[in-house]
Every structure is written in C-alpha cells, then in structure tokens.
Amino acid sequence: DIQMTQSPSSLSASVGDRVTITCRASQGISNLLAWYQQKPGKAPKLLIYRTSTLESGVPSRFSGSGSGTDYTLTISSLLPEDFATYYCQHFYTYPFTFGPGTKVDI
Amino acid sequence: EVQLVESGGGLVQPGRSLRLSCATSGFNFAGYAISWVRQAPGKGLECVGFIRSKAFGGTPEYAASVQGRFTISRDDSKSIAYLQMNSLKSQDTAVYYCNRVKWLADPTGLDYWGQGTLVTVAS
C-alpha cells in the first residue's frame, strides 16, 4: 500500500496568513492526489483533485501543486472559515489512502 | 441537488453483523462508482472500499483491514449502495461515510459525501 504523510500535523495561523501544507507519498503517484477540508462534526469536502484542479465552487485562494511523491496545498490568505483539518488522498492504486491530516487553527 | 444519505448504523456487539445503506438522489447513480470511508472517533479518514459502476465492471475493492468481512454492493434500480459488515470488531467503531467517486478516465476524488452514520461495536 502507498503510505501518505502530511506536514505539519498542526499549525497555528492568523486571518490573512499564507498557509502551506505538504503531503508526501511513499512512491510516485502521477499527480493523482486530492485535498479535502473537514470541519468538526461535518463530512469532508473535496477542494482539489489531480493535484491542482479546483473543485467547482472552491475559492481561488486554495491552490495545489506538486509532482512525483511531493505535493502541497496552499491557502493564499486565510479566512476565518478556513480553520479546519485538511487531508490529502492519493488515487494511484487501491487502497486510496489518506494522509493523517493537518489541523489549522488560530 | 446531489444527495447521499447513509442509514443503518447503531450499537452492535463484537462478532455480529450490520448492513449500512447509502440512498442517493440527484445524479445518474448507475454511472458512478461509490466509495465508503470511515473515521474512528477523533481519528483520521480511512478508505473502506468502493464499487465501480457497471460500465467499469461493477467490481468492488476493499481495504486490507476489512477484506473478507465487509461486502459492498449496489442496486442501480434503486440508486442505493450497501455496506454489509460481518464479524465486527471494536476497531470497526467509526462514522461511516458513503461518497460519490469523481471519475475522469480513472478515479480522481470523492466529490460528494453523505452526512455519515455512526457504528459502535461494543458489548
């Protein structure tokens, strides 16, 4: 199985900050990476798929990049509603494992 | 509006069985793969399995942790997916989400999620 790691596991930020979260796969995943946002008590929400394609309705302050084994999610200017936990997930081969999550709080 | 609604969760004793349902509406269910993801209390997300659409064989895949115990099926005539869980263990305690798989030649994301249903395995 492909293992996914994320860093940092948590971070404290302020409104307006630029935030970058890193996701690393244990082998190359050919850009088949998605990012999700989850708020407490809610289901996750798809933000980005195929590394950098924004899901419909997702604000442009979210962006994704990367290749090979290393990928990043960037929030260009943090808004209050962005405080949440973020997960990456690969879609290279099943099981489509998730990263352990990055909690973004104040 | 795309909707997925899970049901069937609850408290069950170790070793027993439970069947979850995922009732969907607002999209062509037959044309999509459906996935199940679980989240143990206070923990991260774990893929349980998914089932392809009939166009891609209708076959399921499972995580190693549930292989041989869980079965995913679908009824395209009712737009419902099922997760049959047998030989339940305490480690299976989690919120179970069903999701629609975004498929662009290959699966690329889970674009719609249900609200989740809690399964608690305890004596």
CSV table of C-alpha atoms in Angstrom, one decimal:
chain,number,residue,atom,x,y,z
A,1,ASP,CA,0.0,0.0,0.0
A,2,ILE,CA,1.1,3.6,-0.7
A,3,GLN,CA,1.7,5.5,2.6
A,4,MET,CA,0.8,9.1,2.8
A,5,THR,CA,2.4,11.6,5.3
A,6,GLN,CA,1.5,15.2,5.9
A,7,SER,CA,3.4,18.0,7.5
A,8,PRO,CA,2.9,19.8,9.7
A,9,SER,CA,0.4,17.8,11.7
A,10,SER,CA,-1.0,21.0,13.1
A,11,LEU,CA,-0.3,24.7,12.7
A,12,SER,CA,-1.5,27.9,14.2
A,13,ALA,CA,-2.2,30.8,11.9
A,14,SER,CA,-4.0,34.1,11.7
A,15,VAL,CA,-6.5,35.5,9.4
A,16,GLY,CA,-4.7,36.8,6.3
A,17,ASP,CA,-1.8,34.4,6.6
A,18,ARG,CA,-0.4,32.3,3.7
A,19,VAL,CA,-0.5,28.6,4.7
A,20,THR,CA,1.2,25.7,3.0
A,21,ILE,CA,0.6,22.1,3.8
A,22,THR,CA,2.8,19.3,2.4
A,23,CYS,CA,1.8,15.8,1.5
A,24,ARG,CA,4.3,13.1,0.7
A,25,ALA,CA,3.6,9.7,-0.9
A,26,SER,CA,5.8,6.6,-0.3
A,27,GLN,CA,6.1,6.2,-4.1
A,28,GLY,CA,5.2,8.3,-7.1
A,29,ILE,CA,1.5,8.8,-7.7
A,30,SER,CA,1.4,10.5,-11.1
A,31,ASN,CA,-0.3,13.6,-9.8
A,32,LEU,CA,-3.4,11.6,-8.7
A,33,LEU,CA,-3.8,13.5,-5.5
A,34,ALA,CA,-6.8,15.2,-3.9
A,35,TRP,CA,-7.2,17.5,-1.0
A,36,TYR,CA,-10.1,17.7,1.4
A,37,GLN,CA,-11.2,20.1,4.1
A,38,GLN,CA,-13.1,18.8,7.2
A,39,LYS,CA,-14.7,20.9,9.9
A,40,PRO,CA,-15.7,19.4,13.3
A,41,GLY,CA,-18.8,17.2,13.1
A,42,LYS,CA,-19.0,17.5,9.3
A,43,ALA,CA,-18.2,15.4,6.3
A,44,PRO,CA,-15.0,16.2,4.4
A,45,LYS,CA,-15.3,18.5,1.4
A,46,LEU,CA,-13.3,18.0,-1.8
A,47,LEU,CA,-11.2,21.0,-2.6
A,48,ILE,CA,-8.7,20.0,-5.2
A,49,TYR,CA,-8.2,16.9,-7.4
A,50,ARG,CA,-5.5,15.8,-9.8
A,51,THR,CA,-3.0,17.8,-7.8
A,52,SER,CA,-4.1,21.3,-8.9
A,53,THR,CA,-7.7,21.3,-10.3
A,54,LEU,CA,-10.0,23.2,-8.1
A,55,GLU,CA,-13.4,21.5,-7.5
A,56,SER,CA,-16.3,23.6,-8.6
A,57,GLY,CA,-17.3,26.3,-6.1
A,58,VAL,CA,-14.0,26.2,-4.2
A,59,PRO,CA,-12.5,29.7,-3.7
A,60,SER,CA,-9.4,30.6,-5.7
A,61,ARG,CA,-7.4,31.3,-2.5
A,62,PHE,CA,-6.9,27.5,-2.5
A,63,SER,CA,-4.3,26.0,-4.8
A,64,GLY,CA,-2.4,22.8,-5.2
A,65,SER,CA,0.9,21.8,-6.8
A,66,GLY,CA,3.4,19.0,-6.9
A,67,SER,CA,4.6,16.0,-8.7
A,68,GLY,CA,6.1,12.6,-8.1
A,69,THR,CA,5.9,12.0,-4.4
A,70,ASP,CA,5.6,15.6,-3.1
A,71,TYR,CA,2.5,17.8,-3.1
A,72,THR,CA,1.4,21.0,-1.5
A,73,LEU,CA,-1.9,22.7,-0.6
A,74,THR,CA,-1.6,26.5,-0.3
A,75,ILE,CA,-4.2,28.8,1.1
A,76,SER,CA,-3.1,32.3,-0.1
A,77,SER,CA,-4.8,34.4,2.5
A,78,LEU,CA,-6.5,32.6,5.4
A,79,LEU,CA,-10.1,33.4,6.2
A,80,PRO,CA,-12.0,32.5,9.4
A,81,GLU,CA,-13.9,29.8,7.7
A,82,ASP,CA,-10.7,28.1,6.6
A,83,PHE,CA,-9.8,26.9,10.1
A,84,ALA,CA,-10.3,23.2,9.7
A,85,THR,CA,-8.4,19.9,9.2
A,86,TYR,CA,-7.0,19.2,5.8
A,87,TYR,CA,-6.4,15.7,4.3
A,88,CYS,CA,-4.6,14.6,1.2
A,89,GLN,CA,-5.6,11.3,-0.6
A,90,HIS,CA,-3.9,9.6,-3.5
A,91,PHE,CA,-5.8,7.8,-6.3
A,92,TYR,CA,-2.9,5.9,-7.8
A,93,THR,CA,-3.8,2.3,-6.8
A,94,TYR,CA,-6.3,1.0,-4.3
A,95,PRO,CA,-6.4,1.4,-1.4
A,96,PHE,CA,-6.7,5.2,-1.9
A,97,THR,CA,-5.0,6.1,1.4
A,98,PHE,CA,-5.4,9.4,3.1
A,99,GLY,CA,-2.8,11.4,4.8
A,100,PRO,CA,-3.1,11.7,8.6
A,101,GLY,CA,-4.4,15.3,8.4
A,102,THR,CA,-3.2,18.8,9.2
A,103,LYS,CA,-5.2,20.8,11.7
A,104,VAL,CA,-5.2,24.5,11.0
A,105,ASP,CA,-6.2,26.6,14.0
A,106,ILE,CA,-5.8,30.0,15.4
B,1,GLU,CA,-29.1,18.5,-6.0
B,2,VAL,CA,-26.8,15.6,-5.3
B,3,GLN,CA,-27.6,13.8,-2.1
B,4,LEU,CA,-26.2,10.8,-0.3
B,5,VAL,CA,-27.9,9.6,2.9
B,6,GLU,CA,-26.4,6.8,5.0
B,7,SER,CA,-28.5,4.7,7.4
B,8,GLY,CA,-28.3,1.5,9.4
B,9,GLY,CA,-25.7,2.5,11.9
B,10,GLY,CA,-26.0,1.8,15.6
B,11,LEU,CA,-24.7,-0.2,18.5
B,12,VAL,CA,-23.7,-3.8,17.7
B,13,GLN,CA,-21.9,-6.5,19.7
B,14,PRO,CA,-18.5,-7.8,18.6
B,15,GLY,CA,-18.8,-10.6,16.1
B,16,ARG,CA,-22.2,-9.6,14.9
B,17,SER,CA,-23.3,-8.1,11.5
B,18,LEU,CA,-24.7,-4.8,10.3
B,19,ARG,CA,-25.7,-3.5,6.9
B,20,LEU,CA,-25.4,0.1,6.0
B,21,SER,CA,-27.3,1.7,3.2
B,22,CYS,CA,-26.4,4.7,1.1
B,23,ALA,CA,-29.5,6.2,-0.6
B,24,THR,CA,-28.7,8.6,-3.3
B,25,SER,CA,-30.5,11.2,-5.5
B,26,GLY,CA,-29.8,14.0,-7.9
B,27,PHE,CA,-27.5,12.2,-10.2
B,28,ASN,CA,-27.2,9.2,-12.5
B,29,PHE,CA,-26.3,6.6,-9.8
B,30,ALA,CA,-25.6,3.9,-12.3
B,31,GLY,CA,-22.9,5.9,-14.0
B,32,TYR,CA,-20.8,6.4,-10.8
B,33,ALA,CA,-18.5,4.4,-8.6
B,34,ILE,CA,-19.5,4.6,-4.9
B,35,SER,CA,-17.0,4.6,-2.1
B,36,TRP,CA,-17.2,4.0,1.7
B,37,VAL,CA,-14.8,5.9,4.0
B,38,ARG,CA,-14.8,5.6,7.8
B,39,GLN,CA,-13.5,7.8,10.6
B,40,ALA,CA,-12.9,6.4,14.1
B,41,PRO,CA,-13.7,8.9,16.9
B,42,GLY,CA,-11.0,11.6,17.0
B,43,LYS,CA,-9.0,10.0,14.2
B,44,GLY,CA,-8.4,10.4,10.5
B,45,LEU,CA,-10.0,9.1,7.4
B,46,GLU,CA,-9.7,5.5,6.2
B,47,CYS,CA,-10.9,4.0,2.9
B,48,VAL,CA,-13.1,1.0,3.5
B,49,GLY,CA,-13.8,0.1,-0.1
B,50,PHE,CA,-15.5,1.1,-3.3
B,51,ILE,CA,-17.6,-0.4,-6.1
B,52,ARG,CA,-17.2,0.5,-9.7
B,53,SER,CA,-20.0,1.4,-12.0
B,54,LYS,CA,-21.3,-1.4,-14.2
B,55,ALA,CA,-19.6,0.3,-17.2
B,56,PHE,CA,-16.3,-0.5,-15.5
B,57,GLY,CA,-17.3,-4.0,-14.4
B,58,GLY,CA,-19.2,-3.2,-11.2
B,59,THR,CA,-16.5,-4.8,-9.2
B,60,PRO,CA,-15.5,-3.9,-5.6
B,61,GLU,CA,-12.2,-3.2,-3.9
B,62,TYR,CA,-11.6,-3.4,-0.2
B,63,ALA,CA,-9.1,-2.2,2.3
B,64,ALA,CA,-7.0,-5.0,3.8
B,65,SER,CA,-8.5,-4.2,7.3
B,66,VAL,CA,-12.0,-5.3,6.1
B,67,GLN,CA,-11.2,-7.7,3.3
B,68,GLY,CA,-13.2,-10.9,3.8
B,69,ARG,CA,-15.5,-9.3,6.4
B,70,PHE,CA,-17.2,-6.4,4.5
B,71,THR,CA,-19.0,-6.6,1.2
B,72,ILE,CA,-20.0,-3.6,-0.9
B,73,SER,CA,-22.9,-3.9,-3.3
B,74,ARG,CA,-25.2,-1.7,-5.4
B,75,ASP,CA,-28.7,-1.7,-6.6
B,76,ASP,CA,-28.8,0.7,-9.6
B,77,SER,CA,-32.6,0.3,-10.0
B,78,LYS,CA,-33.0,1.9,-6.5
B,79,SER,CA,-29.9,4.2,-6.6
B,80,ILE,CA,-28.7,2.6,-3.3
B,81,ALA,CA,-25.3,1.3,-2.3
B,82,TYR,CA,-24.8,-1.1,0.6
B,83,LEU,CA,-22.0,-2.0,3.0
B,84,GLN,CA,-22.5,-5.4,4.6
B,85,MET,CA,-20.3,-5.7,7.7
B,86,ASN,CA,-19.7,-9.1,9.2
B,87,SER,CA,-17.6,-10.3,12.1
B,88,LEU,CA,-17.5,-6.8,13.5
B,89,LYS,CA,-14.6,-5.8,15.8
B,90,SER,CA,-14.2,-3.0,18.3
B,91,GLN,CA,-11.7,-1.4,15.8
B,92,ASP,CA,-14.6,-1.0,13.3
B,93,THR,CA,-16.2,1.6,15.5
B,94,ALA,CA,-16.4,4.7,13.4
B,95,VAL,CA,-18.5,7.1,11.5
B,96,TYR,CA,-19.1,5.6,8.1
B,97,TYR,CA,-19.5,7.9,5.1
B,98,CYS,CA,-20.5,7.0,1.6
B,99,ASN,CA,-19.2,9.1,-1.3
B,100,ARG,CA,-19.5,9.5,-5.0
B,101,VAL,CA,-16.3,8.9,-6.8
B,102,LYS,CA,-15.3,11.6,-9.3
B,103,TRP,CA,-14.2,9.6,-12.3
B,104,LEU,CA,-12.2,11.1,-15.2
B,105,ALA,CA,-10.9,8.0,-17.0
B,106,ASP,CA,-9.8,7.0,-13.5
B,107,PRO,CA,-11.0,7.8,-10.0
B,108,THR,CA,-9.7,11.3,-9.0
B,109,GLY,CA,-11.6,12.4,-5.9
B,110,LEU,CA,-14.6,11.9,-3.7
B,111,ASP,CA,-16.8,14.8,-4.7
B,112,TYR,CA,-20.0,14.3,-2.7
B,113,TRP,CA,-20.3,12.8,0.8
B,114,GLY,CA,-23.2,11.7,3.0
B,115,GLN,CA,-23.6,13.0,6.5
B,116,GLY,CA,-22.2,9.8,7.9
B,117,THR,CA,-23.7,7.1,10.2
B,118,LEU,CA,-22.1,6.0,13.5
B,119,VAL,CA,-21.3,2.4,14.0
B,120,THR,CA,-20.3,1.4,17.6
B,121,VAL,CA,-19.1,-2.1,18.2
B,122,ALA,CA,-19.2,-2.9,21.9
B,123,SER,CA,-20.5,-5.5,24.3
